[in-house]
Short mmCIF file of C-alpha atoms in Angstrom, two decimals:
data_model
loop_
_atom_site.label_atom_id
_atom_site.label_comp_id
_atom_site.label_asym_id
_atom_site.label_seq_id
_atom_site.Cartn_x
_atom_site.Cartn_y
_atom_site.Cartn_z
CA MET A 1 10.56 -26.19 3.18
CA SER A 2 11.26 -25.64 -0.33
CA HIS A 3 9.10 -23.67 -2.37
CA GLU A 4 8.38 -26.64 -4.68
CA VAL A 5 5.79 -27.92 -2.04
CA VAL A 6 4.41 -24.64 -1.25
CA ASN A 7 1.00 -23.91 -3.05
CA PRO A 8 -1.57 -21.47 -2.57
CA VAL A 9 -5.03 -22.36 -1.17
CA PRO A 10 -8.21 -20.73 -0.05
CA ILE A 11 -7.78 -20.64 3.89
CA LYS A 12 -10.32 -22.76 5.63
CA HIS A 13 -11.09 -20.47 8.66
CA LYS A 14 -14.41 -18.75 9.81
CA TYR A 15 -14.90 -15.13 8.67
CA PHE A 16 -16.79 -13.54 11.57
CA THR A 17 -14.81 -13.23 14.82
CA PRO A 18 -15.05 -10.35 17.48
CA GLY A 19 -12.46 -8.48 15.79
CA VAL A 20 -14.41 -8.63 12.43
CA PHE A 21 -17.56 -7.34 14.02
CA VAL A 22 -15.47 -4.54 15.47
CA LEU A 23 -13.83 -3.70 12.25
CA ILE A 24 -17.61 -3.79 10.63
CA ILE A 25 -18.52 -1.14 13.25
CA ILE A 26 -15.76 1.11 12.38
CA ALA A 27 -16.15 0.60 8.65
CA LEU A 28 -19.96 1.68 9.04
CA ASN A 29 -19.10 4.77 10.98
CA GLY A 30 -16.61 5.71 8.33
CA LEU A 31 -19.50 5.14 5.57
CA VAL A 32 -21.72 7.40 7.44
CA PHE A 33 -19.17 10.39 7.32
CA LEU A 34 -18.46 9.32 3.74
CA MET A 35 -22.19 9.86 2.87
CA GLY A 36 -22.30 13.23 4.65
CA ARG A 37 -19.33 14.23 2.68
CA PHE A 38 -21.18 13.69 -0.76
CA PHE A 39 -24.44 14.83 0.36
CA PHE A 40 -23.42 17.93 2.25
CA GLY A 41 -19.82 18.87 0.62
CA ILE A 42 -16.32 18.19 1.76
CA GLY A 43 -16.52 21.32 4.25
CA ALA A 44 -19.18 19.71 6.28
CA VAL A 45 -16.87 16.76 7.57
CA THR A 46 -13.60 18.21 7.25
CA ASN A 47 -11.44 21.13 8.77
CA LEU A 48 -9.95 21.76 5.21
CA ASN A 49 -10.01 25.33 3.91
CA ASN A 50 -8.16 27.63 1.16
CA GLN A 51 -5.26 27.64 3.33
CA TYR A 52 -4.83 23.86 4.08
CA PRO A 53 -6.44 22.19 0.97
CA TRP A 54 -4.76 19.06 1.75
CA GLY A 55 -5.04 17.18 5.06
CA LEU A 56 -5.24 13.83 6.52
CA TRP A 57 -6.99 12.24 3.51
CA ILE A 58 -4.07 13.16 1.16
CA GLY A 59 -1.25 12.62 3.75
CA VAL A 60 -2.25 9.27 5.06
CA ASP A 61 -5.15 7.68 2.41
CA VAL A 62 -2.97 8.72 -0.41
CA ALA A 63 0.59 9.29 0.22
CA ALA A 64 1.13 7.01 2.83
CA GLY A 65 -1.07 4.55 1.32
CA VAL A 66 0.89 4.54 -2.07
CA ALA A 67 4.21 4.17 0.00
CA LEU A 68 2.80 1.23 2.35
CA ALA A 69 1.40 -0.47 -0.88
CA ALA A 70 5.11 -0.98 -2.14
CA GLY A 71 5.64 -4.32 -1.17
CA GLY A 72 3.70 -5.46 -4.27
CA PHE A 73 6.18 -3.90 -6.59
CA THR A 74 9.36 -4.91 -4.37
CA THR A 75 8.17 -8.50 -4.01
CA ALA A 76 7.30 -8.75 -7.58
CA ALA A 77 10.83 -7.53 -8.50
CA LEU A 78 12.56 -9.72 -5.94
CA GLY A 79 10.31 -13.03 -6.97
CA HIS A 80 9.84 -12.47 -10.84
CA ILE A 81 12.47 -10.24 -12.00
CA MET A 82 15.53 -11.35 -9.91
CA HIS A 83 14.05 -14.79 -10.14
CA LYS A 84 14.33 -15.49 -6.28
CA ASP A 85 11.92 -18.47 -6.21
CA GLU A 86 12.11 -19.07 -2.50
CA TYR A 87 10.12 -15.77 -2.01
CA HIS A 88 7.24 -16.79 -4.49
CA ALA A 89 5.17 -17.85 -1.39
CA ILE A 90 4.64 -14.23 -0.34
CA VAL A 91 4.23 -12.55 -3.84
CA ARG A 92 0.57 -13.12 -3.87
CA PRO A 93 -0.29 -11.91 -0.69
CA ALA A 94 1.67 -8.66 -1.20
CA LEU A 95 0.00 -8.31 -4.52
CA LEU A 96 -3.27 -8.39 -2.80
CA THR A 97 -2.42 -5.87 -0.24
CA ALA A 98 -0.82 -3.61 -3.12
CA MET A 99 -4.11 -3.98 -5.04
CA LEU A 100 -6.52 -3.13 -2.14
CA GLY A 101 -4.32 -0.50 -0.92
CA TYR A 102 -4.28 1.36 -4.34
CA THR A 103 -7.84 0.87 -4.71
CA PHE A 104 -8.44 2.67 -1.46
CA VAL A 105 -5.76 5.26 -2.48
CA ALA A 106 -7.88 5.84 -5.57
CA MET A 107 -10.84 6.35 -3.35
CA GLY A 108 -9.14 8.80 -1.08
CA VAL A 109 -8.46 10.89 -4.00
CA PHE A 110 -11.90 10.57 -5.08
CA VAL A 111 -13.39 11.87 -1.85
CA ASP A 112 -10.84 14.65 -1.30
CA ILE A 113 -11.53 16.34 -4.71
CA GLY A 114 -13.83 19.28 -4.33
CA ARG A 115 -15.74 18.49 -7.76
CA TRP A 116 -15.56 14.77 -7.23
CA TYR A 117 -17.59 14.18 -10.54
CA PHE A 118 -14.47 15.60 -12.36
CA ILE A 119 -12.34 12.88 -11.31
CA TRP A 120 -11.99 11.45 -14.95
CA HIS A 121 -10.39 14.82 -16.15
CA PRO A 122 -6.82 13.57 -16.47
CA LEU A 123 -7.93 10.70 -18.47
CA VAL A 124 -8.60 13.14 -21.41
CA MET A 125 -7.24 16.56 -20.40
CA TRP A 126 -3.68 15.90 -20.45
CA ASN A 127 -1.02 18.45 -18.88
CA GLY A 128 2.34 17.03 -19.21
CA ASN A 129 3.81 19.87 -17.02
CA SER A 130 1.98 18.83 -13.85
CA ALA A 131 3.62 16.68 -11.39
CA LEU A 132 -0.11 15.94 -10.07
CA PHE A 133 -1.08 14.78 -13.69
CA GLU A 134 1.85 12.34 -13.48
CA VAL A 135 1.03 10.87 -10.14
CA GLY A 136 -2.67 10.70 -11.02
CA ILE A 137 -2.20 8.92 -14.55
CA CYS A 138 0.69 6.35 -13.20
CA VAL A 139 -1.64 5.38 -10.21
CA MET A 140 -4.59 4.82 -12.65
CA ILE A 141 -2.55 2.65 -14.90
CA TYR A 142 -0.54 0.99 -12.05
CA LEU A 143 -4.01 0.07 -10.32
CA THR A 144 -5.23 -1.44 -13.58
CA VAL A 145 -1.81 -3.43 -13.85
CA LEU A 146 -2.39 -4.80 -10.32
CA TYR A 147 -5.89 -6.03 -11.11
CA ILE A 148 -4.55 -7.81 -14.30
CA GLU A 149 -1.81 -9.26 -12.21
CA PHE A 150 -4.42 -10.72 -9.94
CA LEU A 151 -6.45 -12.28 -12.69
CA PRO A 152 -4.49 -15.42 -12.55
CA VAL A 153 -5.73 -16.04 -9.09
CA VAL A 154 -9.26 -15.59 -10.09
CA THR A 155 -8.97 -17.87 -13.03
CA GLU A 156 -7.00 -20.34 -11.09
CA ARG A 157 -10.05 -20.48 -8.48
CA PHE A 158 -12.74 -20.86 -10.94
CA ILE A 159 -11.38 -22.95 -13.96
CA GLY A 160 -13.14 -26.25 -14.27
CA LYS A 161 -15.25 -25.28 -11.23
CA VAL A 162 -17.85 -22.92 -12.88
CA ASN A 163 -21.42 -24.25 -11.73
CA LEU A 164 -24.29 -21.63 -11.91
CA PRO A 165 -27.60 -22.82 -10.83
CA GLY A 166 -30.93 -22.83 -12.75
CA PHE A 167 -31.25 -21.35 -16.16
CA LEU A 168 -27.76 -19.78 -15.83
CA SER A 169 -26.06 -23.36 -16.15
CA GLY A 170 -26.02 -22.93 -20.01
CA LEU A 171 -23.59 -20.34 -19.57
CA ASN A 172 -20.97 -22.81 -17.40
CA LYS A 173 -19.05 -23.95 -20.50
CA ILE A 174 -19.04 -20.46 -22.03
CA ILE A 175 -17.54 -18.85 -19.06
CA ASP A 176 -15.17 -21.75 -18.55
CA LYS A 177 -14.00 -21.45 -21.91
CA ILE A 178 -13.46 -17.75 -21.42
CA LEU A 179 -11.36 -18.43 -18.34
CA ARG A 180 -9.34 -20.82 -20.08
CA LEU A 181 -8.64 -18.36 -22.95
CA LEU A 182 -7.79 -15.77 -20.34
CA ASP A 183 -5.46 -18.04 -18.52
CA ARG A 184 -3.44 -18.78 -21.89
CA GLY A 185 -3.32 -15.17 -22.82
CA LEU A 186 -1.88 -14.11 -19.29
CA SER A 187 0.54 -16.83 -19.22
CA LYS A 188 2.21 -15.40 -22.36
CA THR A 189 1.72 -11.68 -21.68
CA MET A 190 2.24 -11.50 -17.73
CA PHE A 191 5.93 -10.55 -17.86
CA VAL A 192 5.02 -7.31 -19.63
CA PHE A 193 2.69 -6.08 -16.82
CA ILE A 194 5.18 -7.36 -13.93
CA ILE A 195 7.68 -5.03 -15.31
CA ALA A 196 5.25 -2.15 -16.12
CA GLY A 197 4.20 -2.49 -12.54
CA VAL A 198 7.72 -2.07 -11.16
CA VAL A 199 8.21 0.82 -13.38
CA LEU A 200 5.13 2.65 -12.84
CA SER A 201 5.57 2.28 -9.03
CA SER A 202 9.10 3.94 -9.38
CA LEU A 203 7.66 6.61 -11.16
CA HIS A 204 4.80 7.70 -8.94
CA GLN A 205 6.38 7.04 -5.66
CA SER A 206 9.02 9.47 -6.48
CA SER A 207 6.43 12.05 -8.06
CA LEU A 208 4.60 12.18 -4.70
CA GLY A 209 7.95 13.85 -3.38
CA THR A 210 7.80 16.24 -6.26
CA LEU A 211 4.44 17.59 -5.28
CA MET A 212 6.05 18.83 -1.95
CA VAL A 213 8.87 20.25 -3.67
CA ILE A 214 6.66 22.51 -5.44
CA ALA A 215 5.33 23.76 -2.21
CA GLY A 216 8.71 25.52 -1.59
CA PRO A 217 8.96 27.92 1.50
CA LYS A 218 5.69 26.72 2.69
CA MET A 219 7.12 23.65 3.83
CA HIS A 220 9.55 23.44 6.87
CA PRO A 221 13.13 23.12 6.00
CA LEU A 222 13.61 19.70 8.22
CA TRP A 223 11.51 18.18 5.18
CA GLN A 224 11.76 20.62 2.13
CA THR A 225 14.71 19.61 -0.18
CA PRO A 226 15.23 19.38 -4.05
CA VAL A 227 16.06 15.73 -3.45
CA LEU A 228 12.84 14.70 -1.83
CA PRO A 229 11.48 12.62 -4.93
CA LEU A 230 14.56 10.41 -4.29
CA LEU A 231 14.00 10.34 -0.54
CA PHE A 232 10.44 9.20 -1.21
CA LEU A 233 11.37 6.57 -3.56
CA LEU A 234 14.13 5.24 -1.14
CA SER A 235 11.67 5.19 1.71
CA ALA A 236 9.17 3.43 -0.35
CA ILE A 237 11.56 0.80 -1.10
CA ALA A 238 12.54 0.43 2.40
CA VAL A 239 9.41 -0.12 3.56
CA GLY A 240 8.08 -2.79 0.99
CA PHE A 241 9.56 -5.88 2.70
CA PRO A 242 8.79 -4.53 6.47
CA MET A 243 5.16 -4.26 5.22
CA VAL A 244 4.99 -7.64 3.80
CA ILE A 245 6.40 -9.21 6.93
CA PHE A 246 3.93 -7.12 9.04
CA GLU A 247 1.05 -8.06 6.93
CA SER A 248 2.04 -11.96 6.81
CA LEU A 249 2.51 -12.27 10.58
CA ILE A 250 -0.73 -10.47 11.23
CA ALA A 251 -2.65 -12.58 8.79
CA SER A 252 -1.00 -15.82 10.24
CA ARG A 253 -2.03 -14.99 13.89
CA SER A 254 -5.56 -13.96 12.74
CA LEU A 255 -6.19 -17.01 10.41
CA GLY A 256 -4.59 -19.50 12.85
CA LEU A 257 -1.46 -20.40 10.32
CA LYS A 258 2.17 -21.17 11.41
CA PRO A 259 4.28 -17.97 10.34
CA GLU A 260 6.52 -18.39 7.15
CA MET A 261 9.67 -17.67 9.22
CA HIS A 262 11.90 -19.58 7.01
CA ILE A 263 10.98 -16.88 4.24
CA LEU A 264 10.35 -13.72 6.54
CA SER A 265 13.77 -14.16 8.36
CA LYS A 266 15.55 -13.88 4.81
CA LEU A 267 13.43 -11.00 3.88
CA GLY A 268 14.07 -9.28 7.01
CA SER A 269 17.82 -9.47 6.58
CA MET A 270 17.75 -7.37 3.59
CA ILE A 271 15.85 -4.46 5.29
CA ALA A 272 18.74 -3.18 7.37
CA PRO A 273 20.89 -2.20 4.20
CA LEU A 274 17.83 -0.43 2.47
CA LEU A 275 17.20 1.57 5.71
CA GLY A 276 20.82 2.45 5.88
CA ILE A 277 20.82 3.99 2.14
CA TYR A 278 17.73 5.76 2.92
CA LEU A 279 19.39 6.98 6.27
CA ALA A 280 22.54 8.02 4.52
CA ALA A 281 20.72 10.01 1.99
CA LYS A 282 18.65 11.67 4.43
CA ILE A 283 21.82 12.64 6.82
CA GLY A 284 23.67 13.54 3.78
CA ASP A 285 20.83 16.06 2.51
CA MET A 286 20.83 17.74 6.10
CA PHE A 287 24.49 18.20 6.23
CA ILE A 288 24.69 19.67 2.85
CA ARG A 289 21.71 21.80 3.53
CA LYS A 290 22.62 22.54 7.03
CA THR A 291 19.17 22.02 8.04
CA PHE A 292 20.28 20.06 11.23
CA VAL A 293 20.54 23.60 13.01
CA TYR A 294 16.65 23.30 13.29
CA LEU A 295 17.01 20.38 15.58
CA GLY A 296 18.18 22.78 18.13
CA GLU A 297 14.74 24.41 18.21
CA PHE A 298 12.14 22.83 20.53
CA ASN A 299 8.91 22.90 18.53
CA THR A 300 6.45 20.48 16.92
CA ALA A 301 8.63 20.17 13.76
CA SER A 302 11.78 19.17 15.67
CA ILE A 303 9.96 16.93 18.09
CA MET A 304 8.03 15.15 14.90
CA PHE A 305 11.23 14.82 13.01
CA THR A 306 13.02 13.23 15.93
CA ILE A 307 10.31 10.83 16.51
CA GLU A 308 10.12 9.98 12.88
CA MET A 309 13.91 9.43 12.45
CA LEU A 310 14.62 7.70 16.01
CA PHE A 311 11.52 5.22 16.05
CA GLY A 312 10.91 4.82 12.17
CA VAL A 313 14.55 4.58 11.17
CA ILE A 314 17.40 4.19 13.47
CA ILE A 315 15.85 1.80 16.09
CA PRO A 316 14.39 -0.80 13.44
CA LEU A 317 17.63 -0.51 11.61
CA ARG A 318 19.52 -1.63 14.53
CA MET A 319 16.98 -4.33 15.15
CA PHE A 320 17.09 -6.00 11.55
CA LEU A 321 21.02 -6.18 12.06
CA SER A 322 20.18 -8.71 15.02
CA THR A 323 19.99 -12.36 14.34
CA LYS A 324 17.66 -12.77 17.44
CA VAL A 325 15.30 -10.45 15.98
CA LEU A 326 15.18 -11.94 12.62
CA LYS A 327 14.29 -15.39 14.02
CA SER A 328 11.69 -14.16 16.60
CA PRO A 329 8.13 -13.67 15.22
CA PRO A 330 7.33 -11.06 17.95
CA LEU A 331 10.57 -9.06 17.46
CA LEU A 332 10.43 -9.24 13.73
CA LEU A 333 6.77 -7.84 13.77
CA THR A 334 7.93 -4.95 16.12
CA ALA A 335 10.89 -4.06 14.00
CA SER A 336 8.71 -3.99 10.96
CA ALA A 337 5.85 -2.19 12.49
CA LEU A 338 8.37 0.51 13.50
CA VAL A 339 9.40 0.85 9.81
CA VAL A 340 5.63 1.16 8.67
CA PHE A 341 4.96 3.69 11.57
CA GLY A 342 8.15 5.62 10.49
CA VAL A 343 6.94 5.92 6.58
CA LEU A 344 3.52 6.74 7.99
CA LEU A 345 4.71 9.46 10.15
CA ASN A 346 7.10 10.70 7.43
CA ARG A 347 4.10 11.09 4.98
CA ILE A 348 1.98 12.83 7.71
CA ASN A 349 5.03 15.21 8.53
CA ASN A 350 5.51 15.88 4.75
CA PHE A 351 1.95 16.75 3.82
CA VAL A 352 0.60 18.15 7.33
CA VAL A 353 2.80 18.82 9.85
CA ALA A 354 5.71 20.46 7.57
CA TYR A 355 3.16 22.49 5.59
CA ASN A 356 2.76 25.99 6.81
CA PRO A 357 1.13 28.38 4.24
CA PRO A 358 1.35 31.84 4.45
CA TYR A 359 -1.41 34.07 5.75
CA SER A 360 -2.83 31.26 7.67
CA THR A 361 -4.63 32.39 10.83
CA GLU A 362 -5.03 29.00 12.47
CA SER A 363 -3.55 25.72 12.22
CA TYR A 364 -4.96 22.56 10.61
CA PHE A 365 -5.93 19.33 12.61
CA PRO A 366 -8.08 16.71 11.22
CA SER A 367 -11.71 16.56 12.20
CA PHE A 368 -13.57 13.54 13.77
CA GLY A 369 -15.07 12.90 10.20
CA GLU A 370 -11.75 13.10 8.47
CA ILE A 371 -10.51 10.36 10.99
CA SER A 372 -13.40 8.17 10.88
CA VAL A 373 -13.12 8.22 6.99
CA THR A 374 -9.59 7.13 7.14
CA VAL A 375 -9.91 4.57 10.05
CA GLY A 376 -13.18 3.14 7.92
CA PHE A 377 -11.06 2.84 4.98
CA VAL A 378 -8.41 0.70 6.83
CA ALA A 379 -11.02 -1.39 8.38
CA MET A 380 -12.63 -1.79 4.82
CA LEU A 381 -9.36 -3.07 3.54
CA VAL A 382 -8.75 -5.60 6.23
CA LEU A 383 -12.25 -6.84 5.82
CA LEU A 384 -11.99 -7.19 1.97
CA TYR A 385 -8.42 -8.95 2.59
CA ARG A 386 -9.82 -11.50 4.85
CA PHE A 387 -12.68 -12.36 2.61
CA ILE A 388 -10.51 -12.87 -0.27
CA VAL A 389 -7.72 -14.97 1.29
CA LEU A 390 -10.55 -17.21 2.76
CA ASN A 391 -12.09 -17.71 -0.84
CA PHE A 392 -9.09 -17.42 -3.43
CA PRO A 393 -5.79 -19.02 -3.56
CA VAL A 394 -3.63 -16.38 -1.98
CA ILE A 395 -1.82 -17.54 0.94
CA SER A 396 0.49 -20.51 0.42
CA LEU A 397 0.49 -23.62 2.93
CA PRO A 398 3.19 -26.15 2.78
CA GLY A 399 2.15 -29.77 1.23
CA LYS A 400 -1.21 -28.49 0.01
CA GLN A 401 -2.42 -28.76 -3.57
CA THR A 402 -5.94 -27.98 -3.52
CA ALA A 403 -6.05 -25.28 -6.18
CA ALA A 404 -6.40 -25.86 -9.92
CA GLN A 405 -3.11 -26.10 -11.77
CA SER A 406 -2.20 -23.06 -13.98
CA LYS A 407 0.41 -22.54 -16.52
CA TYR A 408 1.46 -18.90 -15.56
CA THR A 409 4.13 -17.90 -13.03
CA ILE A 410 2.65 -15.36 -11.05
CA ARG A 411 2.89 -16.81 -7.77
CA GLY A 412 2.56 -19.52 -6.16
CA GLY A 413 1.23 -21.21 -8.99
CA LYS A 414 3.25 -23.20 -11.10
#
């Protein structure tokens, strides 16, 4: 199937299913604890304290969330900058996943800040020497870029179809004219936002590693290294395509669609070299710093590091080298899920497991409230993704042309 006959359309499928109702319950449970955090303070629903100011919300919601949203900039670079047209069908779903992922990353930062009402301070109180400021300002700008990149999907959905009821019908022509004006402007400037998105992602993916370099001896030597920013960037690039494959296969199964194996298999063939580069950098750093000696100790750090590397890097690397795996949807899903798990565990290890502050009297373990909010955010993200793909032209189907024609190239439009 060539990319010329693949076009994005709103998927015709019912929204509510038994699985959706389960996700709604999980999301509501998270919202209850979220309300508790804002009404009674962060200490009322978390196990965070002065020794452990960062926990599950920063490790998973923010650090892992940013890494797992890397599919947005990796596929944009592949499809638009490298001009690999055959991958255009997966750019929009990846963009949507990244946009929603970064939205919940911002929400994670918002709920984790003690004085949440000061979250706007970095916009006007610049501190160029702060790694946290660089991460914050990059994420804010990139989130804006992601929403701009998604605007063509919105204009494509509504151009020529604005039909407000009653007295609002007088606005139909004005709104349609605004959408067409926006459409023409985006078609001429979108390349700037695509390049900006790739650059901004590279900057803050590595800066998240810088945050833990600053932690110095508070971190376990198995993870603490001066090249941690490079390792964070390499791991984010390595998990970009597996995350796209994972999301595509899950969405296909949930929406009753045929998996796009002709694209996903090619995408999977690129993952082994990326994982190999990350593994080489990781092992090389360990031997240069001689930190492999800590693997001889039997403790939580050595066990978690072994699980992270074995199941998150080495096993999926071997699987992606197999032609049988690349052609099999269940095996491809398993290999991709292992890489996603590995990066998720890597961020948890860096921000939670490896962090050992001096003078701490007890170890940190996330409370039920923290876990509820994190799982609730994931459930809300899935529910929003499902709603958007059912109502906007995001997922491409072969031989369909139900979406409005558009001039811009952000995918799968013309």
